[in-house]
Structure formats: structure tokens, C-alpha cells
Coordinates of C-alpha atoms and ligand atoms in Angstrom, one line a residue:
X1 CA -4.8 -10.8 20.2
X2 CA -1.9 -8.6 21.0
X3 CA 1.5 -9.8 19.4
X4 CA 3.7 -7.6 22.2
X5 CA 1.5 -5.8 24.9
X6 CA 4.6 -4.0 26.3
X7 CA 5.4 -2.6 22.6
X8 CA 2.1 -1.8 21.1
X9 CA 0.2 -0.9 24.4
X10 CA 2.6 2.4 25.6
X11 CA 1.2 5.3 27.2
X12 CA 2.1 8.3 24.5
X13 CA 4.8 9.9 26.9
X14 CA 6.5 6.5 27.2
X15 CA 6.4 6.1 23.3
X16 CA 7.8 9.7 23.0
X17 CA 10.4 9.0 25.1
X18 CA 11.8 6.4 23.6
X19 CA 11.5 7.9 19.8
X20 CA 13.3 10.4 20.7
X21 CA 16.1 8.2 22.1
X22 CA 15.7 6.5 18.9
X23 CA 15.9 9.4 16.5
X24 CA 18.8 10.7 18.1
X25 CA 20.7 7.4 17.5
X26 CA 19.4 7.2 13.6
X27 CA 19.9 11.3 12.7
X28 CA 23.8 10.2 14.3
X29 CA 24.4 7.1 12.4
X30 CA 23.0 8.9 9.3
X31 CA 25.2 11.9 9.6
X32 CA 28.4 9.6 10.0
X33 CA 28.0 6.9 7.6
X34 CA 26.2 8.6 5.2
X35 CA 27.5 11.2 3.0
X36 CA 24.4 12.3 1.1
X37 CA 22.5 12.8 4.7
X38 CA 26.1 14.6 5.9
X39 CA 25.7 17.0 2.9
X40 CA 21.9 17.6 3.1
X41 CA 22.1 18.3 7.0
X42 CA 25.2 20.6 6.7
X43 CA 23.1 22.7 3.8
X44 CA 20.4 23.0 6.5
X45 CA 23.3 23.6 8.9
X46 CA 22.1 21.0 11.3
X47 CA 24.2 18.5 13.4
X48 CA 22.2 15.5 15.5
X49 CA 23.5 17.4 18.1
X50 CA 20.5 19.7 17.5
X51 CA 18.0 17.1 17.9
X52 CA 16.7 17.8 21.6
X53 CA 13.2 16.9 21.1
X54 CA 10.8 15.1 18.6
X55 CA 9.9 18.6 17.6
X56 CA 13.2 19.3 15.8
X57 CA 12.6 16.6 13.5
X58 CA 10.6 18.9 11.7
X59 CA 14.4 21.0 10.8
X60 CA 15.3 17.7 8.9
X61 CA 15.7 17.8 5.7
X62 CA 13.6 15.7 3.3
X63 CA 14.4 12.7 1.6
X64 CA 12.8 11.8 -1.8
X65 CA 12.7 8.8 -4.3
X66 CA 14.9 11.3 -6.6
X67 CA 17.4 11.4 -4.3
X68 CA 17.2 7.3 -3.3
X69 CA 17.6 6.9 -7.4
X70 CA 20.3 9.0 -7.8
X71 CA 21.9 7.0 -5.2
X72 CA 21.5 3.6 -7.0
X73 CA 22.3 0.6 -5.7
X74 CA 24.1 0.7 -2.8
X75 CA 24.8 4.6 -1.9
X76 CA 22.9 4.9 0.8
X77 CA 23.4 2.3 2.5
X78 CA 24.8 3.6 6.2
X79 CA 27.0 0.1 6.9
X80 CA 29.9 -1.8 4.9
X81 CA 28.4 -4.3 2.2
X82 CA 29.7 -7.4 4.0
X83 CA 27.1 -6.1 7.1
X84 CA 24.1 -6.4 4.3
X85 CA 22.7 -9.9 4.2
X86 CA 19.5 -9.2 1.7
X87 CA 18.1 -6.4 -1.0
X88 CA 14.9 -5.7 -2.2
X89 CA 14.1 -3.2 -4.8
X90 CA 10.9 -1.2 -5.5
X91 CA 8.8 -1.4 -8.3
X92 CA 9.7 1.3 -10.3
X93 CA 7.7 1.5 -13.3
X94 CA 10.1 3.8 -15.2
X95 CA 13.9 4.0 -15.1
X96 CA 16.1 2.7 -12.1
X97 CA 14.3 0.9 -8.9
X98 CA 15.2 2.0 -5.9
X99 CA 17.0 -0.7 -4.0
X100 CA 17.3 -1.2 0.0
X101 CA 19.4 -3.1 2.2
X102 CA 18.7 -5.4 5.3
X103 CA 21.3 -6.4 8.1
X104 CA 20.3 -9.5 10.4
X105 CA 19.3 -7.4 13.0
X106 CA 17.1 -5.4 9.8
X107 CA 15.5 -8.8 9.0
X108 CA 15.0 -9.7 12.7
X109 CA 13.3 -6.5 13.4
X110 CA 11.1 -6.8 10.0
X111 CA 9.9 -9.9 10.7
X112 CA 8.6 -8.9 14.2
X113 CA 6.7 -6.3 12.4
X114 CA 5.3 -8.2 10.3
X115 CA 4.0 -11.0 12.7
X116 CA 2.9 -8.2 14.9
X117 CA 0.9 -7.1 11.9
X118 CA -0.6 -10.3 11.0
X119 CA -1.5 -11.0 14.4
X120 CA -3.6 -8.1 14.4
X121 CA -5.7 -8.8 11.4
X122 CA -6.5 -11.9 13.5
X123 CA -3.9 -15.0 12.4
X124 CA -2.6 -17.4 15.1
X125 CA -0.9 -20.7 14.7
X126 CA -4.3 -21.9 14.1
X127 CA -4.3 -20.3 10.3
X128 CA -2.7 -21.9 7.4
X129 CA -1.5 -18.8 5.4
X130 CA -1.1 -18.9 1.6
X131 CA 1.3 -16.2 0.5
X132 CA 0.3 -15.4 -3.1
X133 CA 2.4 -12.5 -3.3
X134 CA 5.9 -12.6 -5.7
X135 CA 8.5 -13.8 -3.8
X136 CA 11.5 -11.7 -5.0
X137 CA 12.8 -8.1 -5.5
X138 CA 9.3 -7.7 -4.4
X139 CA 9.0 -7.6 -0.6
X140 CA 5.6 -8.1 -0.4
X141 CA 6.4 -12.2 -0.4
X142 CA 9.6 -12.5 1.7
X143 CA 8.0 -10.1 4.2
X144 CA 4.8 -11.6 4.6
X145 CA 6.5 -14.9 4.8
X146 CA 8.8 -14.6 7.8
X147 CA 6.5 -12.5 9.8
X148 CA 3.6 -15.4 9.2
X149 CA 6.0 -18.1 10.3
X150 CA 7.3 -16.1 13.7
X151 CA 3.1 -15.7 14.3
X152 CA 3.4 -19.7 14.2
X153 CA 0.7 -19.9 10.9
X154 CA 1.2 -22.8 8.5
X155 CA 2.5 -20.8 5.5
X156 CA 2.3 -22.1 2.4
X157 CA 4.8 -19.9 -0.2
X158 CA 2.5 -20.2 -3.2
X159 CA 4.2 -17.2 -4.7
X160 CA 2.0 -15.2 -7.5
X161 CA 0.3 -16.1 -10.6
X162 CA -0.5 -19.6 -11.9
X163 CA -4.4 -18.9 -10.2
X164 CA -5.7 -22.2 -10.2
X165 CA -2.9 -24.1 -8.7
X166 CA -3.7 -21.4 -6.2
X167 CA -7.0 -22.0 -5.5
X168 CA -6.4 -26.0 -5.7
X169 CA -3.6 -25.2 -2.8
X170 CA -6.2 -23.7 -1.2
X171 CA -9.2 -26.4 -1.2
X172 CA -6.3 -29.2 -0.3
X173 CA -4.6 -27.6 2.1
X174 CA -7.6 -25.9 4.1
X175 CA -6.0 -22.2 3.8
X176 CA -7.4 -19.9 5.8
X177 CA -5.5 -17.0 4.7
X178 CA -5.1 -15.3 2.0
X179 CA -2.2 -12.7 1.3
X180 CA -2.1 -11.2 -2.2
X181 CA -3.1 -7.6 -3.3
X182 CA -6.7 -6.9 -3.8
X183 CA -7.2 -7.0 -7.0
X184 CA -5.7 -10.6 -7.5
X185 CA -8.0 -11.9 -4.6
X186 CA -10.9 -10.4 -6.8
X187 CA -9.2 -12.7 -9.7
X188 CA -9.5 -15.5 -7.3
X189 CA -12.8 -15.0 -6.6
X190 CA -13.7 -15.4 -10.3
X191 CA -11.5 -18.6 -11.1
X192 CA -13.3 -20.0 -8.0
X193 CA -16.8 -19.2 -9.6
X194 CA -15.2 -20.3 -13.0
X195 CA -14.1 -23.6 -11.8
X196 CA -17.6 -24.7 -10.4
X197 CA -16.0 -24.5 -6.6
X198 CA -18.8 -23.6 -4.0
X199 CA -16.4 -20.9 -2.0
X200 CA -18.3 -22.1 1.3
X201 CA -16.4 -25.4 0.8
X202 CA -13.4 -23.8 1.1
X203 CA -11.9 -22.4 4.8
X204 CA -10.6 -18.6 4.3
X205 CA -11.5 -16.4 6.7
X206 CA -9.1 -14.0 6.8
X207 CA -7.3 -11.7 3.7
X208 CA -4.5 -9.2 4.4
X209 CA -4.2 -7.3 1.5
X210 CA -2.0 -4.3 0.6
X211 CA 0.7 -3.6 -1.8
X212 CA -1.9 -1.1 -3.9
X213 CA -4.6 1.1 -3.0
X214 CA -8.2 0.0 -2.7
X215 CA -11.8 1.5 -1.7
X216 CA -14.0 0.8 1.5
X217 CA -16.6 -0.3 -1.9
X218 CA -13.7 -3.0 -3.4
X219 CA -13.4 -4.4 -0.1
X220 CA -17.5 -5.1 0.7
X221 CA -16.8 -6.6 -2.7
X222 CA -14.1 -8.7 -2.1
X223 CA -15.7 -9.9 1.6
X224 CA -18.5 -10.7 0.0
X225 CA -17.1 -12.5 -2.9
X226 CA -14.7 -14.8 -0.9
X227 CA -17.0 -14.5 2.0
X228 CA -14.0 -13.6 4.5
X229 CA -13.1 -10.6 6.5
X230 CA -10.7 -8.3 4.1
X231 CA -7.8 -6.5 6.2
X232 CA -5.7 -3.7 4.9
X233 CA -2.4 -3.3 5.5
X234 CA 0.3 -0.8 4.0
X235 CA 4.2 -1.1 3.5
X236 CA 6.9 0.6 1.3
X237 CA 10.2 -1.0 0.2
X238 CA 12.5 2.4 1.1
X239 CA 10.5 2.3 5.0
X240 CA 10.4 -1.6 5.1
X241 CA 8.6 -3.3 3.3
X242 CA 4.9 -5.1 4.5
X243 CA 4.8 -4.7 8.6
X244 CA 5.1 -0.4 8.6
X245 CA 1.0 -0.5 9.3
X246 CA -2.4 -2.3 9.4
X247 CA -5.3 -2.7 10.3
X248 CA -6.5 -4.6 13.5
X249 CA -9.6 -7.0 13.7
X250 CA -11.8 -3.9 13.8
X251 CA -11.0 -2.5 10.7
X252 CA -10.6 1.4 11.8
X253 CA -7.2 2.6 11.0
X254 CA -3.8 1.1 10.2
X255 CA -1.9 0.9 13.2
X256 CA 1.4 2.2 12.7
X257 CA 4.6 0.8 13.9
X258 CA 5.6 3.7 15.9
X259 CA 8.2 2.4 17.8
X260 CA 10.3 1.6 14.6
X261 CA 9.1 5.3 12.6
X262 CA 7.8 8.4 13.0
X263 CA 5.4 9.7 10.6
X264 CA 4.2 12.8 10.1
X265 CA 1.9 13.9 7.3
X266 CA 2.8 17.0 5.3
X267 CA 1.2 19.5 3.0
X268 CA 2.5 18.3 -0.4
X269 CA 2.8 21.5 -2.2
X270 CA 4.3 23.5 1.3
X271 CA 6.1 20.8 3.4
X272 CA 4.3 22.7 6.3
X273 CA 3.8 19.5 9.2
X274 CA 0.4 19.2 9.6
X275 CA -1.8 18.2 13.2
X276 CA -3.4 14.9 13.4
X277 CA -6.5 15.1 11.3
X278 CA -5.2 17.0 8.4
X279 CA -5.1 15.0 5.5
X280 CA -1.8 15.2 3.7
X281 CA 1.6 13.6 2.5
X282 CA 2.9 10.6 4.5
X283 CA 6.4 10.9 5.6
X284 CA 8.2 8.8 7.3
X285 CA 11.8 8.3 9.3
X286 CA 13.2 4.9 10.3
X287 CA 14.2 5.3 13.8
X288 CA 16.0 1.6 14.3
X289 CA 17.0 0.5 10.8
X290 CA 20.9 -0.5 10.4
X291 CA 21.3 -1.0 6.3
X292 CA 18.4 1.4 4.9
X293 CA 17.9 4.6 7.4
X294 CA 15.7 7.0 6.1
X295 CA 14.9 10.6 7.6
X296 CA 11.6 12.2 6.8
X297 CA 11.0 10.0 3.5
X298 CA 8.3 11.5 1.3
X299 CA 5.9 8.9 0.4
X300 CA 3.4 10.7 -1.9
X301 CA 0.5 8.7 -0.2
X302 CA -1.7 10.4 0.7
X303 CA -3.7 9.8 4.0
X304 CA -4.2 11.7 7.6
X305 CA -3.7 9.8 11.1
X306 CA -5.3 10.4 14.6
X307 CA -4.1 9.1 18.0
X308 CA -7.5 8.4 19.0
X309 CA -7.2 4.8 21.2
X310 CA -8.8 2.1 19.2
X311 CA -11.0 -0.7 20.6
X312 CA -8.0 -3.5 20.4
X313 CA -6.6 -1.8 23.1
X314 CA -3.4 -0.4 20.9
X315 CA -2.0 2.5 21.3
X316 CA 0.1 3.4 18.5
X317 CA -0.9 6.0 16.2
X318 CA -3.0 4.9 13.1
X319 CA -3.3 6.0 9.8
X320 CA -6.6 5.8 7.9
X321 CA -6.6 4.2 4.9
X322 CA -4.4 5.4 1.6
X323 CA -6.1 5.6 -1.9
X324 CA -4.6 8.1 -3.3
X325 CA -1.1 9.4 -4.3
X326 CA -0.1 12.7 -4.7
X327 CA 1.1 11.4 -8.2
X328 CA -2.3 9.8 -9.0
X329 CA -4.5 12.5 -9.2
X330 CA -4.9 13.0 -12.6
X331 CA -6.0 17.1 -14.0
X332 CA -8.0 16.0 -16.7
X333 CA -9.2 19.3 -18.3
X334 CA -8.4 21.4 -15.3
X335 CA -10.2 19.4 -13.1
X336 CA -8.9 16.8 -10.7
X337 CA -9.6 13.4 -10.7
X338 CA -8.6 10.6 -8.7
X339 CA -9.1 7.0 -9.6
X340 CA -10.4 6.0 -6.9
X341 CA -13.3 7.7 -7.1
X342 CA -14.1 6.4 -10.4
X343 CA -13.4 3.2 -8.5
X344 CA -15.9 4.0 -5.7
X345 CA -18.9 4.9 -8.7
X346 CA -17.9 1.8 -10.7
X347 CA -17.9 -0.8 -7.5
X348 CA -21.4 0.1 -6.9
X349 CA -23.1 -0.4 -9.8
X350 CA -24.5 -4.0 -10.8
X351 CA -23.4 -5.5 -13.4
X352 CA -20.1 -4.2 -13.5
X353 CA -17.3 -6.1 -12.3
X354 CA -14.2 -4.9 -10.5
X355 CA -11.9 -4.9 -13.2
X356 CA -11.4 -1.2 -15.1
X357 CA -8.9 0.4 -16.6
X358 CA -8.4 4.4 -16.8
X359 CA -7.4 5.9 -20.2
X360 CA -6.8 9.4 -20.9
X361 CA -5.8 10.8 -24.4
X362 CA -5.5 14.8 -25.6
X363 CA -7.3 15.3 -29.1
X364 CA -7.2 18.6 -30.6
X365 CA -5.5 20.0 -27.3
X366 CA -8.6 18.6 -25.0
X367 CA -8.0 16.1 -22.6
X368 CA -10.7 12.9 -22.8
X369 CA -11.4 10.6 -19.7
X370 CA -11.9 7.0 -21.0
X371 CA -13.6 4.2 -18.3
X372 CA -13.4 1.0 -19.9
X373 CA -15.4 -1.4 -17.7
X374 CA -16.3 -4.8 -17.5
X375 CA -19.7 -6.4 -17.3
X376 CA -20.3 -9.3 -15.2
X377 CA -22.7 -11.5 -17.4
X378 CA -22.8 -11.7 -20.9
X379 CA -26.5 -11.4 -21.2
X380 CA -26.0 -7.4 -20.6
X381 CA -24.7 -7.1 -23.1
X382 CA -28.3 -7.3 -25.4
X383 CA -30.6 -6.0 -26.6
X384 CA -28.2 -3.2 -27.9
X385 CA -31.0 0.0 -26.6
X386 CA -30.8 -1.7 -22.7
X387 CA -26.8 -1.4 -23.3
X388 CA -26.9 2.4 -24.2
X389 CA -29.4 2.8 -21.2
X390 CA -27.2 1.1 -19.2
X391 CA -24.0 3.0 -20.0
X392 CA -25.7 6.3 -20.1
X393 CA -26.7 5.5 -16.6
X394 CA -22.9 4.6 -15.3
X395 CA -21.9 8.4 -17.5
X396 CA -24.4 9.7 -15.5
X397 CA -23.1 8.1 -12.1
X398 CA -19.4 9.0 -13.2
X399 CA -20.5 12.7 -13.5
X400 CA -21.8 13.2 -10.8
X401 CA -19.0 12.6 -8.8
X402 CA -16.5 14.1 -11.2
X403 CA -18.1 17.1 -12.4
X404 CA -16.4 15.7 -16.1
X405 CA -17.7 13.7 -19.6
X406 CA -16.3 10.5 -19.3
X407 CA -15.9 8.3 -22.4
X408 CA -17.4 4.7 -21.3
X409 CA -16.0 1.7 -23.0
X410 CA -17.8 -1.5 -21.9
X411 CA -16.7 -5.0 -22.5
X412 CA -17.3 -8.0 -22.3
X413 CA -16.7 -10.6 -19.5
X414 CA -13.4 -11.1 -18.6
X415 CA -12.0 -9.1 -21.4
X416 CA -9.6 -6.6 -19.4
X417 CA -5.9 -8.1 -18.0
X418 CA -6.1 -9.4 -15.0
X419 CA -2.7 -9.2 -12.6
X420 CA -1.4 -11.6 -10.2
X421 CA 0.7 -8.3 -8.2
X422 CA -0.2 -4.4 -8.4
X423 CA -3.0 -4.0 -10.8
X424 CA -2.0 -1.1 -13.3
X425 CA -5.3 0.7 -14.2
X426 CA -4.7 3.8 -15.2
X427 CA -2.9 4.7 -18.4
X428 CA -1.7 8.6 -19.5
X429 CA -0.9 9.1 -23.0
X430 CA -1.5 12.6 -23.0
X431 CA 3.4 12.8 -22.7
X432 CA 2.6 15.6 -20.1
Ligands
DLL1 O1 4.0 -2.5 -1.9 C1 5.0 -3.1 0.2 C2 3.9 -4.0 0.6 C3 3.8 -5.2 0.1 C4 2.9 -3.5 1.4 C5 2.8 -6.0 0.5 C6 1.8 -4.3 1.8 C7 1.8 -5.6 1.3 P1 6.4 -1.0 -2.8 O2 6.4 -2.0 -3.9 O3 7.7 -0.3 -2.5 O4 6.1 -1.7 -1.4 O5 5.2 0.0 -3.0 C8 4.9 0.9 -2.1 O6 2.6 0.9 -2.7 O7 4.0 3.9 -1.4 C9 1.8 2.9 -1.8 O8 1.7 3.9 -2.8 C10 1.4 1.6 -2.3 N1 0.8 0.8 -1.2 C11 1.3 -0.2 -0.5 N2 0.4 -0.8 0.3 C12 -0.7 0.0 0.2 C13 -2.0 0.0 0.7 C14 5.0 -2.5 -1.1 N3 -2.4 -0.9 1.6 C15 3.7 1.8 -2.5 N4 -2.9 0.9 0.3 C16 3.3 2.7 -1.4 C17 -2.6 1.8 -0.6 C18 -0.5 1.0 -0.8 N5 -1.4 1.9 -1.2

């Protein structure tokens, strides 16, 4: 099902057109209510005046997360306060967050996108959606929410945490849908086993997950698990929020809002724009936002995008799935490493469950690579020589792919901290 035909079904000229008409409106409004964008475009020695096609977005200047901190709270913000009926902030995990402002018309437009979104992972007013996201700074609750209700579902605000209340909220109130990040729908899964409840008693069918990235391998495991089809969808506070992209029923892409941003993907390291294809840093401008504009915003995820038409019968660009960060990749003795590799050995092995964490440490001046991981029944854990088989086989595996020693740590079931939001996996204490 289509949420708007007229919007998401545009030829490419008739999309261009209108971006354009749009991105000269937002590189105006920047330039004379902002002061930071005035200052950054007159550097550049640009004026909006310059912008005659999409092209000349690429003279722009970049925006960062630096910048958007050093800008804390309300500095960017392109209308007067009284204009800004809600604020969300990003989940920083070290200093300031970066905050972000709605108007009405903000809200109004969000919530379109998200329903749009949710509609094309398959929910109707059939569904009865359970948010288990955190409603609050957070946006992945409040977004979800309205976006669910305007796409007519039942939504049930559970909020995060508190797991089984969760799942009883599910069995009582026949949810269908399930919107959390991955990893806490993997924690379901478990409490549902632990509990006794026979998951075919239960209706979900559908889980839109995003908020933190996750493999094609986590997702098998996570359909399989809660026995649903597990959709994908991406947001950032600074664009949005939940509703910038996601995947349709078929699963190929994330669909991106283009009628509300242009992205473009650049080489991290040059800032060269690269063709569709290439894979590279997600960037993205806000071509209707009132509170929160933001030109050519650097995400540091790291994906590539095609304009390919898709089966659904949309025709907005898509984006394929992020699991990676310019930021995550980890140089662990001159080589790098992303976690989501180790994610992709680890999620393929039996025995192991979902739940890992990444340590890395520097003795004597060498870095060490540290997979602590989880086994899924407690009778692996004996005799002692099938345990050193065992881990010597997931070395092995994690080699392979890594081309590095890794340090394996295995404990026991349900050991490792299990989160209700963004998992945090990976831990650095090398003070690079
Ligand atoms: O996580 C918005 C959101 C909420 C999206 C709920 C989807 C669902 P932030 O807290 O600002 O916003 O974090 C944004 O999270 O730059 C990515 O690195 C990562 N991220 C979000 N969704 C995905 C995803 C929300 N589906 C940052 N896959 C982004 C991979 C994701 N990474």
C-alpha cells in the first residue's frame, strides 16, 4: 500500500523540479535567519541567489555535529522561540547533545513521514502497534507514535524497558507490531522463551526497527525468533528523526523521503560527491523544515543509494542499508575492523546468541581485539576440551574475515547487559 501515490510515485524530472524549488526556499531562509549558515556561505562567497540548479548544491558548505554542538541549544534554530512548539535532542554519548526544534507545520510534516513510512513496511488500521521505543528526548517514541496513529494503527505507547509488561501488553492486546531497536526485540524474543509463552500464540507480524545498525544475519535471526517479517528503517534527530527512510514490504532498500531531503553520499576523507552506487558518507539537506534547517549535514553513516525503481511501485531514491559509521570502524593494529562484521561471523554460528560486546585494550603498545560472546544453552559450556574446540572454531571464523587474533571471551547464558534502546557493544579503552 502506497501512503500518497502523487508524493512517492513522481517521475524523476518532476521530483527534481520541485527540489530545486525547495532548496532555493531552504538555502534563503537559512542565509537570513541564520547567522552561522550567513557566515559559512559568505566564507564560500555564495548567496542563494547562486543556487540555479540541484547541481550547485554541491558549492554548499558542510554542516557537521561540531558545528550543531557548538551551537547548543537553540542557535540554530532559523525561527523566533515562541514559533518552536517541541525539542528533541540526540543521544550524544559524550559532552553536549545536539538539540533540534519542531514548528507545527515541522510536526505536521514529520508525522506524514513517518505514517508514510510505516505504511510501507506494511501497517494499516488493521495493526495494533506497540511502541517500545523511549518516549522522550529520544525521537524514536514521539515519532513513531504520531506517524502510527495518522496510518490509523491502534498504538499502544508502551515506552522502553520493563520487558515483560511488554510482552504481557502484547499477548492481551493482540499487537501486531513491534517498534523497538533490534537488539531489544532480540531481548523480547528471549523473555518470551523465558516465560514459557509459545510465540505462535501471540499475533506480531510485523517489526520496524531502526534507531542502530544491524546485519542482513541479526535480522534472519530476529524473523525467525519472533517469527515476523523484520523491516528496517533509518532516522536521525538533526534530519528528523524516524520517517527520513525505510524499507518497503520487499525489503530492498530504504526509500528515502526525497521530497522533504536531498542526500547525496560523499567520500568521507575528500568530500568529493560521489554517483549512485558508490558507497560513501550520507549527507543530507532538509529542503522544507521551518525550526531545524540543515544544508548538506554529514551523517558519518555510511551507505550508497541507487534510483533503480523498486517493485512497490516507488519512485524515490533508496538507500541500502547502514551498518557502519565512518566513526565505527575501529584500526585495530593497522587493520580495519568494523563491528558488524564481527556481527555477521558471530550471528552465524550455533550456539552463540546475539548478544556481544567488542573490547579493545593496548598492552605493551599492541592493540588486542576482545569478542566476548554469549552461549545460548548452558550445556555448552562442558566438557571443558568441547569448549576450547568450540572457541577455537569461532577464532578461526573471526579470522577469517578479519585477517586479526581476536581474544574470545565466552559466557554464559544471559550474562552480557541487555538494553531496552541503542545497544552499546563496542568499548575502546585504548584513550586514542
Ligand atoms: O536514532 C532516529 C531513529 C529512531 C531512527 C528510531 C529510526 C528509528 P539519533 O538518536 O539521532 O536518531 O541517532 C541517529 O543512529 O546517524 C545512525 O548512525 C543510527 N541509526 C538510526 N537508524 C539506523 C538504522 C535516531 N536503521 C543515528 N540503521 C544515525 C543503522 C541507524 N543506523
Amino acid at each position: 500500500m502506497i501512503w500518497n501515490k502523487e508524493q512517492e510515485c513522481m517521475s524523476r524530472s518532476q521530483l527534481e523540479e520541485l527540489q530545486l524549488e525547495r532548496l532555493k526556499w531552504a538555502t534563503n531562509r537559512v542565509y537570513n535567519k541564520v547567522s552561522h549558515y550567513r557566515a559559512k556561505f559568505d566564507q564560500l562567497g555564495i548567496l542563494p541567489a547562486d543556487i540555479k540548479s540541484l547541481d550547485d548544491l554541491k558549492r554548499l558548505p558542510f554542516t557537521t555535529k561540531e558545528d550543531l554542538r557548538t551551537n547548543y541549544p537553540f542557535g540554530l534554530f532559523a525561527v523566533p522561540q515562541k514559533e518552536v512548539v517541541r525539542v528533541h535532542a540526540s543521544s550524544g554519548t559524550t559532552g553536549r547533545p545536539v538539540v533540534v526544534g519542531y514548528t507545527a507545520t515541522d510536526l505536521n510534516t514529520w508525522t506524514d513521514l513517518t505514517a508514510r513510512m510505516v505504511t510501507m513496511a506494511g501497517v494499516s488500521s488493521e495493526d495494533v502497534a506497540q511502541v517500545a521505543f523511549n518516549y522522550g528526548l529520544f525521537t524514536g517514541g514521539f515519532g513513531l507514535h504520531y506517524g502510527l496513529e495518522r496510518a490509523g494503527a491502534l498504538v499502544v505507547p508502551a515506552s522502553g524497558g520493563n520487558t515483560e509488561r511488554q510482552i504481557m501488553l502484547m499477548r492481551d492486546f493482540g499487537t501486531t507490531v513491534l517498534i523497538s531497536t533490534p537488539s531489544y526485540s532480540l531481548y523480547i524474543a528471549e523473555v518470551i522463551e523465558k516465560m514459557g509463552i509459545d510465540i505462535s500464540s501471540l499475533k506480531l507480524k510485523i517489526g520496524l526497527f531502526g534507531g542502530e545498525p544491524w546485519t542482513e544475519e541479526m535480522r534472519r535471526e530476529i524473523e525467525t525468533k519472533l517469527k515476523i517479517t523484520a523491516t528496517d528503517n533509518y532516522g536521525l534527530s538533526e534530519v528528523m528523526g524516524p520517517g527520513v527512510a525505510g524499507e518497503c514490504v520487499f525489503k530492498c532498500g530504504h526509500h528515502i523521503a526525497e521530497d522533504h531531503f536531498i542526500i547525496e553520499t560523499i567520500d568521507p576523507e575528500t568530500g568529493e560527491v560521489l554517483e549512485p552506487g558508490q558507497e560513501g558518507e550520507l549527507v543530507f539537506t532538509s529542503l522544507t523544515k521551518e525550526a531545524f534547517p540543515v544544508i548538506r549535514f554529514r551523517t558519518k553513516d555510511i551507505s550508497c543509494i541507487t534510483q533503480e525503481p523498486c517493485k512497490c511501485g516507488r519512485t524515490t531514491a533508496r538507500m541500502r542499508k547502514v551498518v557502519g559509521r565512518t566513526d565505527d570502524m575501529l584500526i585495530i593494529r593497522g587493520v580495519n575492523v568494523f563491528p558488524s562484521q564481527i556481527e555477521s561471523v558471530l550471528m552465524d554460528i550455533e550456539g552463540i546468541g546475539p548478544h556481544y560486546v567488542i573490547n579493545i585494550h593496548r598492552r605493551n603498545h599492541l592493540d588486542e581485539l576482545e569478542v566476548v560472546v554469549e552461549l545460548t544453552r548452558e550445556d555448552l559450556l562442558e566438557p571443558y576440551s568441547k569448549l576450547e574446540e568450540f572457541s577455537g572454531y569461532i577464532r578461526q571464523k573471526l579470522h577469517n574475515v578479519l585477517s586479526i587474533n581476536v581474544k574470545l571471551k565466552i559466557v554464559q547464558p544471559g550474562t552480557l547487559e541487555r538494553s531496552s534502546g541503542k545497544a552499546k557493544r563496542v568499548f575502546d579503552y585504548r584513550n586514542l
